[in-house]
Coordinates of C-alpha atoms in Angstrom, one line a residue:
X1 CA 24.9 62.9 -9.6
X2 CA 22.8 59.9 -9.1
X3 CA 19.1 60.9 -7.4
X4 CA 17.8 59.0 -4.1
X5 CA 16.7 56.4 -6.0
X6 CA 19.8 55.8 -8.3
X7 CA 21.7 56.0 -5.4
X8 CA 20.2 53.5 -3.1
X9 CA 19.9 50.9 -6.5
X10 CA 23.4 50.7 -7.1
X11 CA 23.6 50.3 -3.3
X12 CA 21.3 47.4 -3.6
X13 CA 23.1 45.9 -6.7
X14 CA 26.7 45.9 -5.2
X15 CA 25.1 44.3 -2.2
X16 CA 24.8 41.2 -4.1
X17 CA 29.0 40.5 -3.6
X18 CA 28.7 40.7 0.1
X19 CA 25.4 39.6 1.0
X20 CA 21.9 38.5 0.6
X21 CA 18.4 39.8 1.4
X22 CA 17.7 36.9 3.5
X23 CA 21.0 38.0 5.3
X24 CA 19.8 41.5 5.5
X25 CA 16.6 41.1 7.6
X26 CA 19.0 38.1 9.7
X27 CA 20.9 41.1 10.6
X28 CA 18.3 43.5 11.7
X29 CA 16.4 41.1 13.3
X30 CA 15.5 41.0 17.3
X31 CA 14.9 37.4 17.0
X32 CA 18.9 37.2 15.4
X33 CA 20.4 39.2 17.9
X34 CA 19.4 37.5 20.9
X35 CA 20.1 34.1 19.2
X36 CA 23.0 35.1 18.5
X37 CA 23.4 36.0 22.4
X38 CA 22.2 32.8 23.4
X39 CA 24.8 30.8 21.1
X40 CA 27.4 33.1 22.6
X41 CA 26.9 32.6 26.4
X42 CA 26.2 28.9 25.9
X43 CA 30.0 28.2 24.1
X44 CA 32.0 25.9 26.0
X45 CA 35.4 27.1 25.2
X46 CA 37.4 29.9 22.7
X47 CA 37.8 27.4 20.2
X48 CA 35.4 28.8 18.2
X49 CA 37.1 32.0 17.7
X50 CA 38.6 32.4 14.0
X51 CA 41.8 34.3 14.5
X52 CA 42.4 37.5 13.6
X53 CA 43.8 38.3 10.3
X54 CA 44.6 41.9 8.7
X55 CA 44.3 40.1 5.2
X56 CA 40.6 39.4 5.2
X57 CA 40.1 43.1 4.6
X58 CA 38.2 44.1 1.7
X59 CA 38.2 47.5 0.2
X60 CA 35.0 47.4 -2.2
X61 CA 33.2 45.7 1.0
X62 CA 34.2 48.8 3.1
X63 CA 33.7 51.8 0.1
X64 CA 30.0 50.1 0.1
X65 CA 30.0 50.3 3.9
X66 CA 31.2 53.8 3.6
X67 CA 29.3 54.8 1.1
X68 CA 25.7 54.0 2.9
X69 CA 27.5 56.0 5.8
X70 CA 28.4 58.8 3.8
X71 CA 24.6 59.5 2.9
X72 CA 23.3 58.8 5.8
X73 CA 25.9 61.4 7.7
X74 CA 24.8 64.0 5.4
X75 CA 21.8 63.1 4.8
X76 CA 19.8 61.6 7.9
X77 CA 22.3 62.8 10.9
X78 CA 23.6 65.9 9.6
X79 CA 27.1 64.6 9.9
X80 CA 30.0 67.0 11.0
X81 CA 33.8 66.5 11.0
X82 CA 36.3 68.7 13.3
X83 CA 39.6 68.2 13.3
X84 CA 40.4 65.7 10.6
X85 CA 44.2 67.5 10.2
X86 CA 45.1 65.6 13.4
X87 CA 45.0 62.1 11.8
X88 CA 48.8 60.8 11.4
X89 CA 48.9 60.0 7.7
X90 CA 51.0 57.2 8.2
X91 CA 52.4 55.2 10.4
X92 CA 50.9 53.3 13.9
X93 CA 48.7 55.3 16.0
X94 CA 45.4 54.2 18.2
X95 CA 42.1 56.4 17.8
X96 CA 40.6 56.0 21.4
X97 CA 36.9 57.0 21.2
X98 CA 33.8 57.6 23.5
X99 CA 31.3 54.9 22.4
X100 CA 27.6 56.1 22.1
X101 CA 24.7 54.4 20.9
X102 CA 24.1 51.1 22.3
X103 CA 24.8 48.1 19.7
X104 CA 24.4 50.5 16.8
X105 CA 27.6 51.9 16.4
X106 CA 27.1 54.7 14.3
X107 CA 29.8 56.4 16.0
X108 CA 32.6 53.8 14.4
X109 CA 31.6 54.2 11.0
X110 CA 31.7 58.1 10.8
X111 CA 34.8 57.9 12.5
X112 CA 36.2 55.8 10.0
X113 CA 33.8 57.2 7.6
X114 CA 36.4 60.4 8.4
X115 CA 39.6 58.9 7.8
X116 CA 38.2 57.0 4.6
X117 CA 37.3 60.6 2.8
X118 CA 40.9 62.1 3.9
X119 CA 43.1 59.3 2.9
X120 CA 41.3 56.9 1.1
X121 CA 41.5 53.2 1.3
X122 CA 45.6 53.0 1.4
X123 CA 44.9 54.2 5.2
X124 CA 44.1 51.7 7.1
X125 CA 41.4 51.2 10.5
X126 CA 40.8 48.1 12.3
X127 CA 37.9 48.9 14.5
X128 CA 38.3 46.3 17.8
X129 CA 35.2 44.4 18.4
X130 CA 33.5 42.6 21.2
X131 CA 33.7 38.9 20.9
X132 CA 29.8 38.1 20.4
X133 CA 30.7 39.5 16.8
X134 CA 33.1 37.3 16.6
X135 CA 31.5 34.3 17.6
X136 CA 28.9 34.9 15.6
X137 CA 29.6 33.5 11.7
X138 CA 27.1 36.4 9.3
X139 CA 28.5 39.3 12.0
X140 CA 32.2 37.9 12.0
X141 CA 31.9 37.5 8.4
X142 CA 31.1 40.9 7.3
X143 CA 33.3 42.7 10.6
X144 CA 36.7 41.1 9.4
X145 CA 35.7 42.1 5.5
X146 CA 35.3 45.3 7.3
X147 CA 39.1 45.1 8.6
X148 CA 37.4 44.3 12.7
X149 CA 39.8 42.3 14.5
X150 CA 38.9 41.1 18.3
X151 CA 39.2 43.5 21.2
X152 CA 42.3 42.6 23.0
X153 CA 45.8 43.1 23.7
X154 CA 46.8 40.4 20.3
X155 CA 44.3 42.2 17.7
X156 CA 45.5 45.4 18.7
X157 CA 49.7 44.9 18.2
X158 CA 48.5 43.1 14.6
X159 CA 46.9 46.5 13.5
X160 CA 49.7 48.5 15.0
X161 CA 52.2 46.4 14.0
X162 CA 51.7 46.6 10.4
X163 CA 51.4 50.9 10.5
X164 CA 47.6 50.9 10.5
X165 CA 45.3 52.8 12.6
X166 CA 43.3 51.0 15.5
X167 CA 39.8 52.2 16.7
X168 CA 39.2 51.0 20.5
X169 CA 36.2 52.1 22.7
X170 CA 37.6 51.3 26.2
X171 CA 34.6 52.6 27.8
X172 CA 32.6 49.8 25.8
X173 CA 29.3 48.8 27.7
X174 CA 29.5 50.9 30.6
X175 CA 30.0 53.9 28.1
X176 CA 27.6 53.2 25.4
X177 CA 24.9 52.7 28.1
X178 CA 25.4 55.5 30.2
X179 CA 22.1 57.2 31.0
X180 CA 21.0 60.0 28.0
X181 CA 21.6 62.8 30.8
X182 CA 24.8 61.5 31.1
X183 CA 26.0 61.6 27.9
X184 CA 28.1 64.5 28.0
X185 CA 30.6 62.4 29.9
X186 CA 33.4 60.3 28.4
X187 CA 33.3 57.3 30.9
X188 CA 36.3 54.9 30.2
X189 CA 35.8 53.0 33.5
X190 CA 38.7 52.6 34.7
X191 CA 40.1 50.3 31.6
X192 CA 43.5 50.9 30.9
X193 CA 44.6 47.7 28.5
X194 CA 44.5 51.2 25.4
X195 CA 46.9 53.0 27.1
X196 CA 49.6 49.7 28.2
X197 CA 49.3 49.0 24.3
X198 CA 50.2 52.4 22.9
X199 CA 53.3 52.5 25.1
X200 CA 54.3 48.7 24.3
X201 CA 53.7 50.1 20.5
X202 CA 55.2 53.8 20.7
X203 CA 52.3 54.6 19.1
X204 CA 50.3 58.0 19.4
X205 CA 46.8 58.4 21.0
X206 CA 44.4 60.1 19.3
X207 CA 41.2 60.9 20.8
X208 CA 38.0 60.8 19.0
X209 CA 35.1 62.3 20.6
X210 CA 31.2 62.1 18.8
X211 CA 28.4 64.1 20.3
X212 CA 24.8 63.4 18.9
X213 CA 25.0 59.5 18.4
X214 CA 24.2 59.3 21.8
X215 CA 20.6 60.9 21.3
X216 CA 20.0 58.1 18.7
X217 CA 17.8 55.9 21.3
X218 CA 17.2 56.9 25.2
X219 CA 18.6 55.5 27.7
X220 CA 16.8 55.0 31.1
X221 CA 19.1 53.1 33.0
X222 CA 22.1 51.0 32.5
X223 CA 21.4 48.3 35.0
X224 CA 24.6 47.6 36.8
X225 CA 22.8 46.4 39.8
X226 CA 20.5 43.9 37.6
X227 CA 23.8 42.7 35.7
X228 CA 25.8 42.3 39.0
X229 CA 23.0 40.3 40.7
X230 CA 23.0 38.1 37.2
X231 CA 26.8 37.6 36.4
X232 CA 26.9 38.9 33.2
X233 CA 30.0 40.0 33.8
X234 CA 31.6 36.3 34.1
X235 CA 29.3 34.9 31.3
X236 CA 28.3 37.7 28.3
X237 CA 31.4 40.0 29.3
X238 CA 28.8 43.0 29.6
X239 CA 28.5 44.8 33.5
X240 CA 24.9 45.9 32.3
X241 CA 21.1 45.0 31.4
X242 CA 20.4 48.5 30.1
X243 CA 16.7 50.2 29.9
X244 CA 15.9 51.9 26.5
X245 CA 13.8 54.0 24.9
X246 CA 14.0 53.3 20.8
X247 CA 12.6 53.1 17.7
X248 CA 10.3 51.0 16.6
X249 CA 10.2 48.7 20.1
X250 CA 9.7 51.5 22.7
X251 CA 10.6 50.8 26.4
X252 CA 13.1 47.8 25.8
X253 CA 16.1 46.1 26.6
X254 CA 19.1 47.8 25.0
X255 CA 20.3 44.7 23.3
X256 CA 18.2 44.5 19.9
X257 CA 18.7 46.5 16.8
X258 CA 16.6 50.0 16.8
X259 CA 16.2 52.6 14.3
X260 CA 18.7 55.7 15.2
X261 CA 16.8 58.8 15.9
X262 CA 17.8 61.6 13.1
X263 CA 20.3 63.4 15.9
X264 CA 22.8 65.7 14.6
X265 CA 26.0 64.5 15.5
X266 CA 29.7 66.1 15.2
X267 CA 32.8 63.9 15.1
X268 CA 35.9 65.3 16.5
X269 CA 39.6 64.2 16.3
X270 CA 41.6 65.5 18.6
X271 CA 45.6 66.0 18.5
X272 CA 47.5 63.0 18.9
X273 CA 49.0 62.2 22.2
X274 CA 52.3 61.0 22.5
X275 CA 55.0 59.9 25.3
X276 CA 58.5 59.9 23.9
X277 CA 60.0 59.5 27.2
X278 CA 58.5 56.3 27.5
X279 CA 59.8 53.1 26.8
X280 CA 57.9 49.5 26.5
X281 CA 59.0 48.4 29.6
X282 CA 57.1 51.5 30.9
X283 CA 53.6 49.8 30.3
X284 CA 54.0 48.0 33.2
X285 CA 54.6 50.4 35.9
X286 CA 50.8 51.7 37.4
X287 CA 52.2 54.9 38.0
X288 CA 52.7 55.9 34.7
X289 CA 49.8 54.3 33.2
X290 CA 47.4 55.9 35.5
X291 CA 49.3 58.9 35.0
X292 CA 48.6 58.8 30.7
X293 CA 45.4 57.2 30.8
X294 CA 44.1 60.7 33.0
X295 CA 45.8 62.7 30.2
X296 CA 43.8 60.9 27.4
X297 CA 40.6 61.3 29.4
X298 CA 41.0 64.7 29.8
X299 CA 41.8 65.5 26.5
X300 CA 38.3 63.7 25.2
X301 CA 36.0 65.2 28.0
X302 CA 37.7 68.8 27.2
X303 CA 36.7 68.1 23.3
X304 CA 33.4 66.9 24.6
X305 CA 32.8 69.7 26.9
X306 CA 33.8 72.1 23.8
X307 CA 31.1 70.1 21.3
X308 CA 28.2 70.2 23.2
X309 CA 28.6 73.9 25.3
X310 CA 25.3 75.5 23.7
X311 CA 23.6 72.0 22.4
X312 CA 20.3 71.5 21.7
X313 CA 19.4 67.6 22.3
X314 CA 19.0 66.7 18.5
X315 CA 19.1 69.8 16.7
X316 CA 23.2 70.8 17.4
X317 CA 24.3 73.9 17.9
X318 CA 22.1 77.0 16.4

């Protein structure tokens, strides 16, 4: 077994295929990420969106990725797994998640982190990303290696269509910045594209719930009223200007990279969901979509409520 400092070498040496230092502290950097919002609210059309395509995967990329995840999970954030049984070995299916964490999304890479150590790389995720990854060229590069393809309706079908697994967070921005004593709620506001493509598909639901990633920074307040008086909505796709708390940068704005607070945190999969009754046509009728998208959230707030009954904020369960 290779010590700390073995570990995190051969880390740093198999870096070298995928990228550089310089790229490294591009990535982390405050000054990147809000360049990198800039250059996305100021495009003048889609034409600078690559499209999505399933073969840009890489597997070494992702065992490095999951690697680096693995240790921090056990090391750092005291990772947990329930329920990993309830993964469909094969075939379609869409992991629907509650998203925690601001723009560190810790909570995607244990959850993939899960299905990597149960099936290895033949089983397939394609986590669904916002499009300011995929505008930006070192992000975009690194998410499609990463098997990412764009949040909507078209990446989606691709992932499904070839038998893969999909990893969506409907709640997105209104979720991941839900105020920290709010964070015992799965808020999917509303959003039911997830359920109108799992019909369309046939494929399963399977909810994914984390508890503990969203103790990783503080949040004060989301700022819906700030991003309605703004517009964000019309020009960064984002209904919020949230209010943090976070390592290093203190009281902030929730948009730049922090260091995650060393929260325990527990990933739970919870048994598919499916609709055999329904067919594709289905996805278009409100009824039935409002009717399936309440028996998903359910599911997930019922895991939820069942993670963090007896919590301790950071600690876990005793």
């Amino acid at each position: 077994m290779l010590s700390i400092t073995g570990f995190w070498r051969d880390i740093a040496r198999r870096a070298g295929g995928f990228i550089s230092p310089a790229e490294v502290l591009r990535l982390v950097s405050p000054v990147k990420a809000l360049s990198s919002v800039l250059a996305y609210v100021s495009r003048t059309s889609e034409a600078g969106f690559v499209p999505d395509d399933l073969e840009r995967r890489d597997p070494e990329f992702i065992r490095w990725v999951m690697d680096m995840s693995r240790w921090l999970g056990e090391h750092y954030f005291r990772l947990r797994f329930e329920g990993l049984e309830h993964i469909p070995g094969d075939g379609p299916a869409l992991m629907v998640g509650n998203h925690n964490g601001g723009i560190m999304p810790m909570d995607a890479f244990f959850t993939i982190l899960g299905v990597w150590d149960r099936f290895g790389p033949g089983r397939v995720v394609h986590p669904l990303v916002h499009d300011l990854i995929a505008h930006d060229p070192l992000a975009h590069r690194l998410a499609v290696r990463g098997g990412a393809l764009r949040a909507s309706q078209g990446g989606g079908e691709k992932a499904l269509r070839a038998g893969h697994l999909a990893l969506v967070y409907p709640g997105a921005d209104l979720e991941t910045y839900r105020p920290f004593w709010q964070r015992h709620r799965v808020e999917l506001a509303g959003r039911q594209g997830f359920v109108k493509l799992a019909i369309r598909e046939g494929a399963p639901v399977v909810p994914v719930v984390s508890v503990g990633t969203h103790e990783q920074l503080i949040v004060l307040a989301r700022g819906d009223g700030l991003a309605k008086l703004l517009r964000t909505e019309k020009w960064l796709r984002t209904r919020v200007v949230p209010i943090v708390v976070c390592v290093p940068w203190g009281l902030t704005i929730g948009l730049l990279p922090y260091v995650p607070l060393p929260a325990q945190t527990t990933i739970a999969y919870g048994a598919p969901i499916r609709w055999p009754g329904l067919r594709p046509a289905d996805a278009d009728d409100p009824a039935v979509l409002t009717r399936c998208y309440a028996e998903v959230v359910g599911a997930m707030q019922a895991l939820l409520d069942r993670l963090s009954a007896g919590r301790r904020p950071w600690f876990g369960k005793p």
